[in-house]
């Protein structure tokens, strides 16, 4: 039963309502007894008062558990907050029908047991207060649910911002490492000595694009694939000046895929990892394939491990996975088989992104 299953209670109600149910039913039973019997314990012998209160407790229990079951069903049927305009009216209608049905069936049972009718003319007038009380009770469920969603949305937003800042720091740290500067400056010197002035200017422009993108990415959770490709291609241009034809990146990204969204600096990080951890030489050139369909952007390269591996914490890839988990229900896929390493980054759009702010506005 959902009432006694803590995980299911939290999943559909957003909090553990076990004690709330017990206390609420107990309190509602006294309210029902007061409305229908005029406080049995104050005007009847104890035994009859206990019987009357027991009947009120039975009504309150059936009312509460039935409406709670309907609430869970509607949340499963209409899970998105965007469906509130459908779910809430249906829930209110269900409360009205539940109160009327339980009252009618309960009176039939009581009439049969006590051989007298409880369905006096005043009972119908008292149904309206019961409907109002039941609506207020279920509104408490809704208020707690939205409050917890709000806290969760704020927490996820802060985590997303922290993950973005960490990604920016990682990118800056990687590009500011002494070996990157040393190799870049050596490459620029060789270009100045051996190539034209225009090629040297192009190299500097691409290098500046890398740093500009990192600094201007700001607090964006996602950017278009088109923007990320521009950043990644600037990075590869800088690296190809160093490795020449020993490093080849094959781009196969459709125009429609470029309009989707992706985590900033994710593609560049995967390319950087491929350059950092694999042998790149004339004898063993590194081939990297960047493909995209309507579902994901894939980066794949043959594993050519260096004899002396640089230390790695894999925090960059974990950070990408964490950022995807915060803003989307789609998962990053990492495959390592048959000598190839492949990462699939889900492509996002307006629909499948988690909308923290939109949810809290609702």
Short mmCIF file of C-alpha atoms in Angstrom, two decimals:
data_model
loop_
_atom_site.label_atom_id
_atom_site.label_comp_id
_atom_site.label_asym_id
_atom_site.label_seq_id
_atom_site.Cartn_x
_atom_site.Cartn_y
_atom_site.Cartn_z
CA UNK A 1 0.00 0.00 0.00
CA UNK A 2 1.17 3.51 -0.85
CA UNK A 3 0.29 4.70 2.66
CA UNK A 4 2.87 2.36 4.20
CA UNK A 5 5.49 2.64 1.45
CA UNK A 6 7.76 5.56 2.34
CA UNK A 7 9.49 5.74 -1.04
CA UNK A 8 6.21 5.89 -2.96
CA UNK A 9 4.80 8.50 -0.58
CA UNK A 10 7.79 10.76 -1.15
CA UNK A 11 7.78 10.11 -4.90
CA UNK A 12 4.20 11.23 -5.50
CA UNK A 13 3.56 13.56 -2.55
CA UNK A 14 7.09 15.05 -2.21
CA UNK A 15 7.12 14.39 1.54
CA UNK A 16 6.50 11.59 4.04
CA UNK A 17 2.87 12.18 5.06
CA UNK A 18 2.43 9.24 7.46
CA UNK A 19 2.02 11.32 10.63
CA UNK A 20 0.16 14.03 8.71
CA UNK A 21 -2.42 11.42 7.68
CA UNK A 22 -2.85 10.03 11.19
CA UNK A 23 -3.12 13.42 12.88
CA UNK A 24 -5.30 14.84 10.09
CA UNK A 25 -7.82 11.99 10.16
CA UNK A 26 -8.00 12.17 13.96
CA UNK A 27 -8.64 15.94 13.87
CA UNK A 28 -11.11 15.68 10.98
CA UNK A 29 -13.09 13.03 12.87
CA UNK A 30 -13.76 15.48 15.72
CA UNK A 31 -14.71 18.22 13.24
CA UNK A 32 -17.14 15.82 11.53
CA UNK A 33 -18.60 14.75 14.86
CA UNK A 34 -19.11 18.38 15.85
CA UNK A 35 -20.86 19.22 12.57
CA UNK A 36 -23.15 16.19 12.44
CA UNK A 37 -23.69 15.37 16.11
CA UNK A 38 -23.09 18.67 17.88
CA UNK A 39 -20.16 17.39 19.99
CA UNK A 40 -21.25 13.92 21.11
CA UNK A 41 -18.91 13.86 24.12
CA UNK A 42 -20.55 17.00 25.49
CA UNK A 43 -24.18 15.89 25.34
CA UNK A 44 -24.34 12.09 25.16
CA UNK A 45 -23.36 9.24 27.46
CA UNK A 46 -19.79 8.16 26.93
CA UNK A 47 -20.63 4.89 25.13
CA UNK A 48 -22.96 6.58 22.62
CA UNK A 49 -20.54 9.46 22.25
CA UNK A 50 -17.79 6.96 21.47
CA UNK A 51 -20.03 5.23 18.90
CA UNK A 52 -20.89 8.56 17.24
CA UNK A 53 -17.24 9.61 17.19
CA UNK A 54 -16.27 6.19 15.78
CA UNK A 55 -18.72 6.71 12.92
CA UNK A 56 -17.23 10.18 12.27
CA UNK A 57 -13.74 8.62 12.36
CA UNK A 58 -14.79 6.05 9.76
CA UNK A 59 -16.19 8.77 7.48
CA UNK A 60 -13.07 10.91 7.92
CA UNK A 61 -10.77 7.95 7.18
CA UNK A 62 -12.59 6.95 4.01
CA UNK A 63 -12.79 10.58 2.84
CA UNK A 64 -9.09 11.22 3.42
CA UNK A 65 -7.68 8.00 1.98
CA UNK A 66 -9.95 8.10 -1.06
CA UNK A 67 -9.05 11.70 -1.91
CA UNK A 68 -5.38 10.99 -1.24
CA UNK A 69 -5.49 8.04 -3.66
CA UNK A 70 -7.13 10.24 -6.29
CA UNK A 71 -4.45 12.90 -5.69
CA UNK A 72 -1.68 10.36 -6.31
CA UNK A 73 -3.44 9.03 -9.42
CA UNK A 74 -3.81 12.52 -10.91
CA UNK A 75 -0.17 13.36 -10.17
CA UNK A 76 0.88 10.19 -11.97
CA UNK A 77 -1.49 10.96 -14.85
CA UNK A 78 -0.58 14.67 -15.07
CA UNK A 79 2.96 14.94 -13.62
CA UNK A 80 3.93 18.27 -15.19
CA UNK A 81 3.09 21.54 -13.48
CA UNK A 82 1.95 22.73 -16.89
CA UNK A 83 -1.03 20.38 -16.48
CA UNK A 84 -2.31 22.15 -13.36
CA UNK A 85 -5.20 23.68 -15.32
CA UNK A 86 -6.44 20.15 -15.96
CA UNK A 87 -5.39 18.37 -12.79
CA UNK A 88 -6.65 20.84 -10.15
CA UNK A 89 -10.25 21.16 -11.50
CA UNK A 90 -10.42 17.37 -11.85
CA UNK A 91 -9.18 16.99 -8.30
CA UNK A 92 -11.76 19.44 -6.92
CA UNK A 93 -14.52 17.63 -8.81
CA UNK A 94 -13.25 14.35 -7.36
CA UNK A 95 -13.42 15.80 -3.82
CA UNK A 96 -17.07 16.82 -4.32
CA UNK A 97 -18.03 13.44 -5.76
CA UNK A 98 -16.12 11.59 -3.05
CA UNK A 99 -17.80 13.46 -0.19
CA UNK A 100 -21.28 12.98 -1.68
CA UNK A 101 -20.69 9.31 -2.52
CA UNK A 102 -19.16 8.41 0.85
CA UNK A 103 -21.96 10.23 2.69
CA UNK A 104 -24.66 8.46 0.65
CA UNK A 105 -23.14 4.97 0.95
CA UNK A 106 -22.26 5.50 4.60
CA UNK A 107 -25.83 6.43 5.44
CA UNK A 108 -27.15 3.35 3.68
CA UNK A 109 -24.83 1.18 5.78
CA UNK A 110 -25.71 3.00 9.00
CA UNK A 111 -29.43 2.78 8.25
CA UNK A 112 -29.07 -0.95 7.81
CA UNK A 113 -27.02 -1.38 11.01
CA UNK A 114 -29.09 0.86 13.30
CA UNK A 115 -32.43 0.31 11.55
CA UNK A 116 -32.98 4.07 11.30
CA UNK A 117 -32.13 6.71 8.75
CA UNK A 118 -29.19 9.03 9.27
CA UNK A 119 -30.09 10.85 6.08
CA UNK A 120 -32.11 13.65 7.70
CA UNK A 121 -32.72 16.92 5.79
CA UNK A 122 -29.93 18.73 7.66
CA UNK A 123 -27.23 16.30 6.47
CA UNK A 124 -27.29 17.57 2.89
CA UNK A 125 -26.68 21.14 4.08
CA UNK A 126 -23.73 19.95 6.15
CA UNK A 127 -22.10 18.28 3.13
CA UNK A 128 -20.97 21.68 1.85
CA UNK A 129 -18.83 22.43 4.96
CA UNK A 130 -17.33 18.94 4.65
CA UNK A 131 -16.45 19.63 1.01
CA UNK A 132 -14.79 22.92 2.02
CA UNK A 133 -12.86 21.27 4.85
CA UNK A 134 -11.75 18.43 2.57
CA UNK A 135 -10.64 20.93 -0.10
CA UNK A 136 -8.63 22.87 2.49
CA UNK A 137 -7.04 19.64 3.71
CA UNK A 138 -5.99 18.60 0.21
CA UNK A 139 -4.78 22.17 -0.43
CA UNK A 140 -2.24 21.58 2.35
CA UNK A 141 -0.87 18.68 0.28
CA UNK A 142 -0.58 20.97 -2.73
CA UNK A 143 1.07 23.77 -0.73
CA UNK A 144 3.68 21.43 0.74
CA UNK A 145 4.26 19.87 -2.70
CA UNK A 146 4.90 23.25 -4.34
CA UNK A 147 7.07 24.44 -1.47
CA UNK A 148 9.31 21.39 -1.74
CA UNK A 149 9.45 21.75 -5.54
CA UNK A 150 10.47 25.39 -5.08
CA UNK A 151 13.28 24.42 -2.70
CA UNK A 152 14.43 21.70 -5.09
CA UNK A 153 14.36 24.10 -8.05
CA UNK A 154 16.43 26.69 -6.17
CA UNK A 155 18.90 24.01 -5.05
CA UNK A 156 19.27 22.64 -8.59
CA UNK A 157 19.73 26.16 -9.95
CA UNK A 158 22.55 26.80 -7.48
CA UNK A 159 24.14 23.44 -8.30
CA UNK A 160 23.91 24.20 -12.01
CA UNK A 161 25.60 27.57 -11.51
CA UNK A 162 28.34 25.94 -9.44
CA UNK A 163 28.87 23.31 -12.14
CA UNK A 164 29.13 26.01 -14.81
CA UNK A 165 31.68 27.96 -12.79
CA UNK A 166 33.65 24.75 -12.23
CA UNK A 167 33.61 24.03 -15.98
CA UNK A 168 34.87 27.54 -16.70
CA UNK A 169 37.63 27.15 -14.13
CA UNK A 170 38.61 23.76 -15.57
CA UNK A 171 38.72 25.18 -19.09
CA UNK A 172 40.78 28.18 -18.03
CA UNK A 173 43.06 25.98 -15.95
CA UNK A 174 43.66 23.63 -18.88
CA UNK A 175 44.43 26.48 -21.27
CA UNK A 176 46.62 28.22 -18.70
CA UNK A 177 48.80 25.24 -17.91
CA UNK A 178 52.51 25.88 -18.61
CA UNK A 179 52.77 23.16 -21.25
CA UNK A 180 49.82 24.61 -23.21
CA UNK A 181 51.35 28.10 -23.15
CA UNK A 182 54.78 26.71 -24.00
CA UNK A 183 53.47 24.69 -26.96
CA UNK A 184 51.25 27.53 -28.16
CA UNK A 185 54.04 30.11 -28.05
CA UNK A 186 56.44 27.73 -29.80
CA UNK A 187 53.83 27.10 -32.48
CA UNK A 188 53.25 30.84 -32.94
CA UNK A 189 57.01 31.43 -33.24
CA UNK A 190 57.28 28.74 -35.91
CA UNK A 191 54.36 30.25 -37.83
CA UNK A 192 55.97 33.69 -37.73
CA UNK A 193 59.28 32.22 -38.95
CA UNK A 194 57.94 29.91 -41.62
CA UNK A 195 54.49 31.10 -42.66
CA UNK A 196 52.85 34.27 -43.86
CA UNK A 197 51.77 37.14 -41.72
CA UNK A 198 48.13 36.32 -42.44
CA UNK A 199 48.52 32.78 -41.09
CA UNK A 200 50.07 34.14 -37.91
CA UNK A 201 47.17 36.57 -37.50
CA UNK A 202 44.67 33.73 -38.08
CA UNK A 203 46.37 31.65 -35.37
CA UNK A 204 46.19 34.53 -32.87
CA UNK A 205 42.55 35.17 -33.79
CA UNK A 206 41.64 31.54 -33.15
CA UNK A 207 43.51 31.56 -29.85
CA UNK A 208 41.66 34.69 -28.77
CA UNK A 209 38.34 33.05 -29.72
CA UNK A 210 39.07 30.26 -27.26
CA UNK A 211 39.57 32.63 -24.33
CA UNK A 212 36.73 34.92 -25.40
CA UNK A 213 34.28 32.00 -25.47
CA UNK A 214 35.34 30.81 -22.02
CA UNK A 215 34.99 34.28 -20.53
CA UNK A 216 31.72 35.11 -22.29
CA UNK A 217 29.93 31.82 -21.69
CA UNK A 218 28.67 33.41 -18.48
CA UNK A 219 26.01 31.54 -16.54
CA UNK A 220 24.42 29.87 -19.55
CA UNK A 221 23.25 26.33 -18.87
CA UNK A 222 23.16 25.50 -22.57
CA UNK A 223 24.26 26.97 -25.90
CA UNK A 224 23.52 25.96 -29.47
CA UNK A 225 25.59 23.25 -31.11
CA UNK A 226 26.51 25.86 -33.71
CA UNK A 227 28.21 28.04 -31.07
CA UNK A 228 29.96 25.11 -29.43
CA UNK A 229 31.25 23.93 -32.82
CA UNK A 230 32.75 27.35 -33.46
CA UNK A 231 34.57 27.19 -30.14
CA UNK A 232 35.73 23.59 -30.69
CA UNK A 233 36.94 24.32 -34.21
CA UNK A 234 38.96 27.27 -32.95
CA UNK A 235 40.60 24.93 -30.43
CA UNK A 236 41.35 22.31 -33.08
CA UNK A 237 42.80 24.99 -35.39
CA UNK A 238 45.30 25.91 -32.67
CA UNK A 239 46.18 22.25 -32.09
CA UNK A 240 46.56 21.47 -35.80
CA UNK A 241 49.18 24.21 -36.09
CA UNK A 242 51.14 22.14 -33.62
CA UNK A 243 50.41 18.61 -34.86
CA UNK A 244 49.75 19.30 -38.53
CA UNK A 245 48.19 16.42 -40.49
CA UNK A 246 48.92 14.06 -37.60
CA UNK A 247 45.70 15.30 -36.01
CA UNK A 248 42.54 15.01 -38.09
CA UNK A 249 39.05 15.84 -36.91
CA UNK A 250 36.21 14.77 -39.18
CA UNK A 251 33.13 16.95 -38.70
CA UNK A 252 29.80 15.45 -39.72
CA UNK A 253 27.13 17.58 -38.08
CA UNK A 254 23.89 18.29 -39.92
CA UNK A 255 22.45 21.78 -40.13
CA UNK A 256 19.35 20.69 -38.20
CA UNK A 257 21.50 19.32 -35.37
CA UNK A 258 23.29 22.67 -35.07
CA UNK A 259 20.06 24.30 -33.94
CA UNK A 260 19.79 22.05 -30.90
CA UNK A 261 21.38 22.85 -27.54
CA UNK A 262 24.34 21.38 -25.71
CA UNK A 263 26.30 21.96 -22.49
CA UNK A 264 28.89 24.75 -22.99
CA UNK A 265 32.51 23.61 -23.38
CA UNK A 266 31.50 19.93 -23.45
CA UNK A 267 32.58 19.16 -27.03
CA UNK A 268 35.84 21.09 -26.60
CA UNK A 269 36.62 19.17 -23.41
CA UNK A 270 36.17 15.82 -25.16
CA UNK A 271 38.46 16.90 -28.00
CA UNK A 272 41.00 18.16 -25.48
CA UNK A 273 40.95 14.82 -23.65
CA UNK A 274 41.54 13.00 -26.95
CA UNK A 275 44.58 15.19 -27.68
CA UNK A 276 45.90 14.94 -24.14
CA UNK A 277 45.71 11.18 -23.62
CA UNK A 278 46.55 9.71 -27.05
CA UNK A 279 49.70 9.40 -29.12
CA UNK A 280 49.73 11.85 -32.05
CA UNK A 281 52.58 11.28 -34.50
CA UNK A 282 53.32 10.74 -38.17
CA UNK A 283 53.46 6.99 -37.58
CA UNK A 284 50.24 7.02 -35.53
CA UNK A 285 48.03 9.95 -36.54
CA UNK A 286 44.98 10.55 -34.39
CA UNK A 287 41.62 10.44 -36.13
CA UNK A 288 38.69 11.97 -34.25
CA UNK A 289 35.13 11.77 -35.55
CA UNK A 290 32.49 14.30 -34.51
CA UNK A 291 29.04 13.19 -35.70
CA UNK A 292 25.54 14.28 -34.79
CA UNK A 293 22.02 13.10 -35.45
CA UNK A 294 18.74 14.41 -34.06
CA UNK A 295 19.35 12.77 -30.68
CA UNK A 296 23.02 13.17 -29.76
CA UNK A 297 26.42 14.53 -30.68
CA UNK A 298 29.09 11.82 -30.75
CA UNK A 299 32.85 12.11 -30.34
CA UNK A 300 34.84 8.98 -31.16
CA UNK A 301 38.55 8.27 -31.45
CA UNK A 302 40.81 5.23 -31.56
CA UNK A 303 42.56 4.61 -28.26
CA UNK A 304 46.31 5.22 -28.70
CA UNK A 305 47.58 5.45 -25.12
CA UNK A 306 50.81 7.29 -24.46
CA UNK A 307 53.67 5.37 -22.87
CA UNK A 308 53.69 7.96 -20.09
CA UNK A 309 50.13 8.85 -19.23
CA UNK A 310 49.31 12.25 -17.78
CA UNK A 311 47.48 12.06 -14.45
CA UNK A 312 43.72 12.25 -14.85
CA UNK A 313 40.85 12.58 -12.39
CA UNK A 314 38.09 12.33 -15.03
CA UNK A 315 36.45 15.28 -13.27
CA UNK A 316 35.80 17.00 -16.60
CA UNK A 317 33.61 14.19 -17.90
CA UNK A 318 31.91 13.81 -14.52
CA UNK A 319 31.18 17.52 -14.51
CA UNK A 320 29.51 17.24 -17.93
CA UNK A 321 27.39 14.32 -16.71
CA UNK A 322 26.43 16.23 -13.58
CA UNK A 323 25.40 19.33 -15.54
CA UNK A 324 23.25 17.25 -17.89
CA UNK A 325 21.55 15.61 -14.89
CA UNK A 326 20.74 19.03 -13.43
CA UNK A 327 19.03 20.45 -16.51
CA UNK A 328 17.77 17.40 -18.39
CA UNK A 329 16.50 13.86 -17.97
CA UNK A 330 18.78 12.69 -20.78
CA UNK A 331 22.00 10.87 -19.93
CA UNK A 332 25.55 11.14 -21.27
CA UNK A 333 26.67 7.80 -22.73
CA UNK A 334 30.32 6.71 -22.47
CA UNK A 335 31.43 3.67 -24.47
CA UNK A 336 34.84 2.00 -24.52
CA UNK A 337 35.07 -1.09 -26.69
CA UNK A 338 37.04 -2.63 -29.55
CA UNK A 339 39.85 -0.14 -29.09
CA UNK A 340 37.65 2.94 -29.49
CA UNK A 341 36.49 5.55 -26.99
CA UNK A 342 33.15 7.21 -27.68
CA UNK A 343 31.05 9.75 -25.81
CA UNK A 344 27.48 10.64 -26.77
CA UNK A 345 26.24 14.04 -25.63
CA UNK A 346 22.43 14.36 -25.72
CA UNK A 347 21.09 17.18 -27.86
CA UNK A 348 18.52 19.28 -26.04
CA UNK A 349 15.71 21.58 -27.05
CA UNK A 350 13.16 23.77 -25.31
CA UNK A 351 10.95 20.79 -24.52
CA UNK A 352 13.30 18.33 -22.84
CA UNK A 353 15.18 20.81 -20.66
CA UNK A 354 14.16 20.97 -17.02
CA UNK A 355 12.57 24.36 -16.45
CA UNK A 356 13.33 25.27 -12.86
CA UNK A 357 12.18 28.88 -13.11
CA UNK A 358 9.12 28.01 -15.16
CA UNK A 359 8.10 25.42 -12.61
CA UNK A 360 8.42 27.75 -9.66
CA UNK A 361 6.45 30.42 -11.51
CA UNK A 362 3.57 27.95 -11.82
#
